[in-house]
mmCIF file of C-alpha atoms in Angstrom:
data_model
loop_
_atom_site.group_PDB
_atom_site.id
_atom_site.type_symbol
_atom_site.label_atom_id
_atom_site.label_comp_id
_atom_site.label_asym_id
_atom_site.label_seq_id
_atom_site.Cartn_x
_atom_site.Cartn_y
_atom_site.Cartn_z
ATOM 1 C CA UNK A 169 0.000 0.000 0.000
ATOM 2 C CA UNK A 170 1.201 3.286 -1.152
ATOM 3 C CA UNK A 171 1.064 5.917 1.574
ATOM 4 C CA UNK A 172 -1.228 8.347 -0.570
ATOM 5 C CA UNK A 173 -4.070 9.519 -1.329
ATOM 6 C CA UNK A 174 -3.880 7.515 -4.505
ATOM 7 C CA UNK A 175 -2.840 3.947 -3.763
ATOM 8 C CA UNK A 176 -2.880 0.585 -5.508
ATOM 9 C CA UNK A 177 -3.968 -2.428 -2.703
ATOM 10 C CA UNK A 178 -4.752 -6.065 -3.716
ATOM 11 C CA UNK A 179 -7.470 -7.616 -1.532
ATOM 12 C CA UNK A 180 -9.062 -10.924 -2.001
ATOM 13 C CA UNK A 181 -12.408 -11.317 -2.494
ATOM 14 C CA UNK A 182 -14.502 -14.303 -0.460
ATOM 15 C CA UNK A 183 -14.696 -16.090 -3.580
ATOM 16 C CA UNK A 184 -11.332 -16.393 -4.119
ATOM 17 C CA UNK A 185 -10.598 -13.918 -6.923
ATOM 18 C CA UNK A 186 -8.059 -11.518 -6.128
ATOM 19 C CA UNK A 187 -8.279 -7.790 -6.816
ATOM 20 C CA UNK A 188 -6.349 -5.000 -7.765
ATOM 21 C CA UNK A 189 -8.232 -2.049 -6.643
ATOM 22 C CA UNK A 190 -6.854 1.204 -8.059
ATOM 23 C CA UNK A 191 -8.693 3.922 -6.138
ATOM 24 C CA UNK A 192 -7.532 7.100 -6.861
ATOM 25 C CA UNK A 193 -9.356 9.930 -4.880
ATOM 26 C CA UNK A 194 -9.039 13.835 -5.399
ATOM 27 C CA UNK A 195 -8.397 15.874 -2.322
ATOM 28 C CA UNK A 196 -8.827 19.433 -1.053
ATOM 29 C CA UNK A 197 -8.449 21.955 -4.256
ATOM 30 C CA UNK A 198 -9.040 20.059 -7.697
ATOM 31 C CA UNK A 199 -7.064 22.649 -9.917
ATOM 32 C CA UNK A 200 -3.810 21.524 -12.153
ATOM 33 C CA UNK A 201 -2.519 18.893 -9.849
ATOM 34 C CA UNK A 202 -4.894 15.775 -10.744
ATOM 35 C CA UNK A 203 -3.479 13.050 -8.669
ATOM 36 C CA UNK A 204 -0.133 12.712 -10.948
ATOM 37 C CA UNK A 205 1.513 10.081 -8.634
ATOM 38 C CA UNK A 206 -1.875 7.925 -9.463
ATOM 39 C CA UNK A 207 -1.087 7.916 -13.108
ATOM 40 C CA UNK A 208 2.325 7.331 -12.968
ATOM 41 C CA UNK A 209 1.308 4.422 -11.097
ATOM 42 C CA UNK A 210 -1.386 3.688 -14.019
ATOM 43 C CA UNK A 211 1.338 4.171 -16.408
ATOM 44 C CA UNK A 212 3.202 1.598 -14.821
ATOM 45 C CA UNK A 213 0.815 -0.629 -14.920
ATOM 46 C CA UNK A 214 0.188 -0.224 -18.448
ATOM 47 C CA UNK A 215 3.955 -0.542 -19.139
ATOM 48 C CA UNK A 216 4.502 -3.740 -17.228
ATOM 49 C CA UNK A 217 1.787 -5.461 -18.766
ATOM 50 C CA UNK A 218 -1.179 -5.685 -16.192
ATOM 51 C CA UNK A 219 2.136 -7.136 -13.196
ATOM 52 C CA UNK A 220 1.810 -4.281 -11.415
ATOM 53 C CA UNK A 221 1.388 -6.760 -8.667
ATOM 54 C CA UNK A 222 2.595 -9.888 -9.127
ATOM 55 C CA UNK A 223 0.405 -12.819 -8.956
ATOM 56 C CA UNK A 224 2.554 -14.806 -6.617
ATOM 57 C CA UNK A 225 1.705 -12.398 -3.973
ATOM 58 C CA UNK A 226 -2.033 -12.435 -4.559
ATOM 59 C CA UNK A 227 -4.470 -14.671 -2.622
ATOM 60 C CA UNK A 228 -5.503 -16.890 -6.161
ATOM 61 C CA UNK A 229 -3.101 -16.312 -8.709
ATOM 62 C CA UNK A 230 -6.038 -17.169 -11.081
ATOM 63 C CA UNK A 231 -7.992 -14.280 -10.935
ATOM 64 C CA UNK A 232 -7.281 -10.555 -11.389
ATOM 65 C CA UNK A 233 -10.050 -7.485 -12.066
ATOM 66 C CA UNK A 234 -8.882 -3.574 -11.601
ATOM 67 C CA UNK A 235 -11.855 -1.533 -10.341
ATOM 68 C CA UNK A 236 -11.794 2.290 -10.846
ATOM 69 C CA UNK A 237 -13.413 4.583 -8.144
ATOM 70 C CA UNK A 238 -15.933 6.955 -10.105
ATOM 71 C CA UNK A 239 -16.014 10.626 -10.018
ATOM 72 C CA UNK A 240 -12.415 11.872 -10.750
ATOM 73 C CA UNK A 241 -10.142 8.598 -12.020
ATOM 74 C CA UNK A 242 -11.113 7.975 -15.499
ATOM 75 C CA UNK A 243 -11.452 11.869 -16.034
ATOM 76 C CA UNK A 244 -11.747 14.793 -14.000
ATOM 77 C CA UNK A 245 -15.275 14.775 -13.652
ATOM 78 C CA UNK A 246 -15.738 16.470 -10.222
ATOM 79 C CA UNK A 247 -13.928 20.082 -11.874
ATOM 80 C CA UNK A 248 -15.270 19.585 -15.737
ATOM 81 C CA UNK A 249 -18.808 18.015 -14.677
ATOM 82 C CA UNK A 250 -19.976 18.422 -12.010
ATOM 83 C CA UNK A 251 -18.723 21.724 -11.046
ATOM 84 C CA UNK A 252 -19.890 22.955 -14.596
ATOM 85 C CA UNK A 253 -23.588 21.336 -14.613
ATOM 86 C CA UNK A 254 -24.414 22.853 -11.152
ATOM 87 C CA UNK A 255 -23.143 26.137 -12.168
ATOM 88 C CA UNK A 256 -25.486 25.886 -15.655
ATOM 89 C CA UNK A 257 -28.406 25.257 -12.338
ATOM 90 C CA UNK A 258 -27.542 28.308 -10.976
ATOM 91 C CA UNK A 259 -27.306 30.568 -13.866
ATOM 92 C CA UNK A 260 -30.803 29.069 -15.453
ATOM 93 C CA UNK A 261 -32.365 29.527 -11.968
ATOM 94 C CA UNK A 262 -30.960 33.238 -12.230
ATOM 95 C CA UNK A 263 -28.514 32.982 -8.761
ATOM 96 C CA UNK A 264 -25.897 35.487 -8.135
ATOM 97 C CA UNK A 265 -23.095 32.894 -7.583
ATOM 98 C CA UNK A 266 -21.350 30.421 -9.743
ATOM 99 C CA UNK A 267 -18.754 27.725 -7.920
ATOM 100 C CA UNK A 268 -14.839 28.779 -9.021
ATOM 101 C CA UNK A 269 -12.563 25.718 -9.503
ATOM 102 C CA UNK A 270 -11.087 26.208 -5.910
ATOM 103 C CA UNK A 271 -14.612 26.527 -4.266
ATOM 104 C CA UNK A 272 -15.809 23.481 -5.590
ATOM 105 C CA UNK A 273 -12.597 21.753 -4.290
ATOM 106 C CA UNK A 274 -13.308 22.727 -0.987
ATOM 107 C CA UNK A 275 -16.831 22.298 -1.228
ATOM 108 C CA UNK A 276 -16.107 18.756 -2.396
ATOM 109 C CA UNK A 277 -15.467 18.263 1.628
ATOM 110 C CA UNK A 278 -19.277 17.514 1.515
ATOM 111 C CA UNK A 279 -20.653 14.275 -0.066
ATOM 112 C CA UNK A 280 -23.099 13.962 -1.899
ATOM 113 C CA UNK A 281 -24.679 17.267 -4.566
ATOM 114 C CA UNK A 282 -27.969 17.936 -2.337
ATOM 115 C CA UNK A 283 -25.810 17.756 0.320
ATOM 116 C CA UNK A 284 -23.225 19.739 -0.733
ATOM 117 C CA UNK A 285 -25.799 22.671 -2.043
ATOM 118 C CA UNK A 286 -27.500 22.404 1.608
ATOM 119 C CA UNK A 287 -23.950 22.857 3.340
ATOM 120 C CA UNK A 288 -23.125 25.990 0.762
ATOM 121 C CA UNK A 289 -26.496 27.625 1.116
ATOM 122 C CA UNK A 290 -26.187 27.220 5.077
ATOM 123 C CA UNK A 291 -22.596 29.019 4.766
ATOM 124 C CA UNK A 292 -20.109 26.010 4.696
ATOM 125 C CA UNK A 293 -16.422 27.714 5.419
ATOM 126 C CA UNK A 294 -17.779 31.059 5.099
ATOM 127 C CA UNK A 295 -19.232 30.813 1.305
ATOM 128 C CA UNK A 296 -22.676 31.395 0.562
ATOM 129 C CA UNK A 297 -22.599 34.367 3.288
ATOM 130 C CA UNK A 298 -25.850 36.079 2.222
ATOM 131 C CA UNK A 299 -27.583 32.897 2.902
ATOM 132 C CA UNK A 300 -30.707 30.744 0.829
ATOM 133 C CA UNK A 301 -32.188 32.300 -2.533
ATOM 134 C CA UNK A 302 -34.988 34.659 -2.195
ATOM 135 C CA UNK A 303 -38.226 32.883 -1.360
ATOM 136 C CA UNK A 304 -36.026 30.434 0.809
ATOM 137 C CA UNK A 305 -34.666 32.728 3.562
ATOM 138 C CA UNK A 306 -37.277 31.987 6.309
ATOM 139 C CA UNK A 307 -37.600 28.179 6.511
ATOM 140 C CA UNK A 308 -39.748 26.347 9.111
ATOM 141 C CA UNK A 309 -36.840 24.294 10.561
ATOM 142 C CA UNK A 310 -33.286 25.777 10.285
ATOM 143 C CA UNK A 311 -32.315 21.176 11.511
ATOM 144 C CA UNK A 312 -30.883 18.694 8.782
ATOM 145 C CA UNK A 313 -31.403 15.549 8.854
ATOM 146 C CA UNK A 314 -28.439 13.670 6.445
ATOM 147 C CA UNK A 315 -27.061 16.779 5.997
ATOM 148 C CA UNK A 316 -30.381 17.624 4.059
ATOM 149 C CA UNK A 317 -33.081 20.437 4.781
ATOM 150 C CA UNK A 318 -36.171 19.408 7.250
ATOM 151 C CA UNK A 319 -37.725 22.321 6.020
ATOM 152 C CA UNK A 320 -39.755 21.034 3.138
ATOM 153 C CA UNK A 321 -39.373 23.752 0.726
ATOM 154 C CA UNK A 322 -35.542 24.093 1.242
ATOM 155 C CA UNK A 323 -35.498 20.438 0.457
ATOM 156 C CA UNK A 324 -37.906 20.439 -2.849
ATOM 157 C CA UNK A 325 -35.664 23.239 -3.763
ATOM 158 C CA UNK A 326 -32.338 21.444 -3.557
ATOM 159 C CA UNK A 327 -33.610 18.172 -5.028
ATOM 160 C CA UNK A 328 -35.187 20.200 -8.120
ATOM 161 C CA UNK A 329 -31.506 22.045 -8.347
ATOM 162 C CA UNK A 330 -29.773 18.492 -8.164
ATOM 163 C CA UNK A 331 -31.983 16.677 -10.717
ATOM 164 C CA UNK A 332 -31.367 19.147 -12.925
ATOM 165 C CA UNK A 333 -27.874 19.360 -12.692
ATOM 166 C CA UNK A 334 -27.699 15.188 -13.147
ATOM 167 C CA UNK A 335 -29.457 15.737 -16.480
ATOM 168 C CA UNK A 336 -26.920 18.381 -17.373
ATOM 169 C CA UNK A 337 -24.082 16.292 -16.628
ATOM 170 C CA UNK A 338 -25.147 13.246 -18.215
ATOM 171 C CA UNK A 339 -25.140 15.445 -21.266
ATOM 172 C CA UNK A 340 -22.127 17.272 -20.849
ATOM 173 C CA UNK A 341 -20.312 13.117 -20.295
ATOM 174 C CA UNK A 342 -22.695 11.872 -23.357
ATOM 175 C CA UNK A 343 -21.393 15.379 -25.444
ATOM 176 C CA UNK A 344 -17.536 14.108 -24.838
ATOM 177 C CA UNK A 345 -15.969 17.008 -24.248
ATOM 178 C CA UNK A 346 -14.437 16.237 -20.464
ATOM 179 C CA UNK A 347 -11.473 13.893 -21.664
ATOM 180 C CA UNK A 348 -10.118 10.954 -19.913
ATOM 181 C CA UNK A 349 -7.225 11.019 -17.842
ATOM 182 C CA UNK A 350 -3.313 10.275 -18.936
ATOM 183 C CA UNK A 351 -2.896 6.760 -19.206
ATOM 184 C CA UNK A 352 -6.155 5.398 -18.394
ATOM 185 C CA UNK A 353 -7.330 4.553 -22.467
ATOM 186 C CA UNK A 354 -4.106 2.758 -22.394
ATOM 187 C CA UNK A 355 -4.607 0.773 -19.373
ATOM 188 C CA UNK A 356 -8.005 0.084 -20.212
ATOM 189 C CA UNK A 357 -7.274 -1.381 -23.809
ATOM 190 C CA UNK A 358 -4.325 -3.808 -22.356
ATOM 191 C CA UNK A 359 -6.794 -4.677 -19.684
ATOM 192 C CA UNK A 360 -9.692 -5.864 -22.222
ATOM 193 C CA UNK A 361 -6.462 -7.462 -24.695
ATOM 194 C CA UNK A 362 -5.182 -9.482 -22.137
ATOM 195 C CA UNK A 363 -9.488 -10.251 -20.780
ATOM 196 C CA UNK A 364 -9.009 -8.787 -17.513
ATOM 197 C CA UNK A 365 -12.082 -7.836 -15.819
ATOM 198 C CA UNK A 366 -13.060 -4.369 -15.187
ATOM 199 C CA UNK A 367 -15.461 -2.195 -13.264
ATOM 200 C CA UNK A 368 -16.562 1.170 -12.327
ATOM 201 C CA UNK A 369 -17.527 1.707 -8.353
ATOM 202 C CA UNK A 370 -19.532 4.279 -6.675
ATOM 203 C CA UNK A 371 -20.986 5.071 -3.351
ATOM 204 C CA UNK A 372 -23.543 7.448 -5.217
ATOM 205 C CA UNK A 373 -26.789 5.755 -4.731
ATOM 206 C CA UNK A 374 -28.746 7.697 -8.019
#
């Protein structure tokens, strides 16, 4: 295991197949560093053939799958996506902020986007000062519950904001334009050449 935020760990599996999970996770500000000590590691794999880690020192030298985290490993799609469909939200719902590149980084210290909007509206690390839209400023319930509004119409509003910005992402990904990551087409093709297994997880439950 790679002392990083980015590390490669096999694991076996109760079925006896062993992984190599490549998780590579963004942290703090997403801006021109994107994880580079992940895709040199990516790269290595690519170069060595798929022996990053040997099979000797796996659990079942039979079986090997990579697994990619989601959001941020096979391209940046936390900065280009995300960021950019929730600031489309904003501007079509006529709001007087937009999220900058370092903001969202920061903000990205929330899971989840209803969550996230909830923490930013409420003034998470001293953004958002001027509080909920107009029409939202005096809610019933100030609680949260999940990190999510009790009052109802704070909630309607941030699940309207976030449904819209998930269509508006899946376009922007379907359109193309957010490219993959250095390395990872490569990886990917010598993984499917040599018919190693692979798989996208998330913890997102939409």
């Amino acid at each position: 295991k790679i002392a990083s935020p980015c590390h490669v760990q096999p694991e076996p599996c109760r079925a006896g197949v062993a992984f190599m999970i490549l998780r590579f996770r963004l942290v703090a500000i997403l801006g021109a560093s994107v994880c580079t000590r992940a895709f040199t590691l990516l790269e290595a794999v690519s170069r060595d053939g798929l022996r990053l880690t040997s099979p000797r020192n796996m659990a079942t030298p039979a079986g090997l799958a990579i697994l990619f985290d989601c959001d941020g490993v096979l391209a940046d799609t936390e900065r280009d996506g995300h960021r950019v469909s929730f600031n489309r939200v904003f501007e079509e719902r006529g709001f007087d902020f937009e999220w900058t590149v370092e903001e969202y980084g920061r903000m990205c210290e929330v899971g989840g986007g209803k969550e996230r909007m909830t923490a930013y509206l409420n003034g998470f690390n001293g953004y958002r000062t001027s509080g909920w839209p107009a029409g939202y400023e005096s809610p019933t319930t100030e609680s949260l519950t999940k990190g999510l509004p009790d009052d109802p119409r704070r909630l309607e509003l941030v699940r309207e904001l976030h449904a819209r910005k998930t269509a508006l992402f899946q376009e922007l990904i379907g359109s193309g334009v957010v490219p993959l990551r250095p390395g990872v087409l490569r990886v990917v093709d010598e993984a499917i050449a040599a018919e190693v297994p692979l798989a996208v997880c998330s913890t997102s439950n939409e």
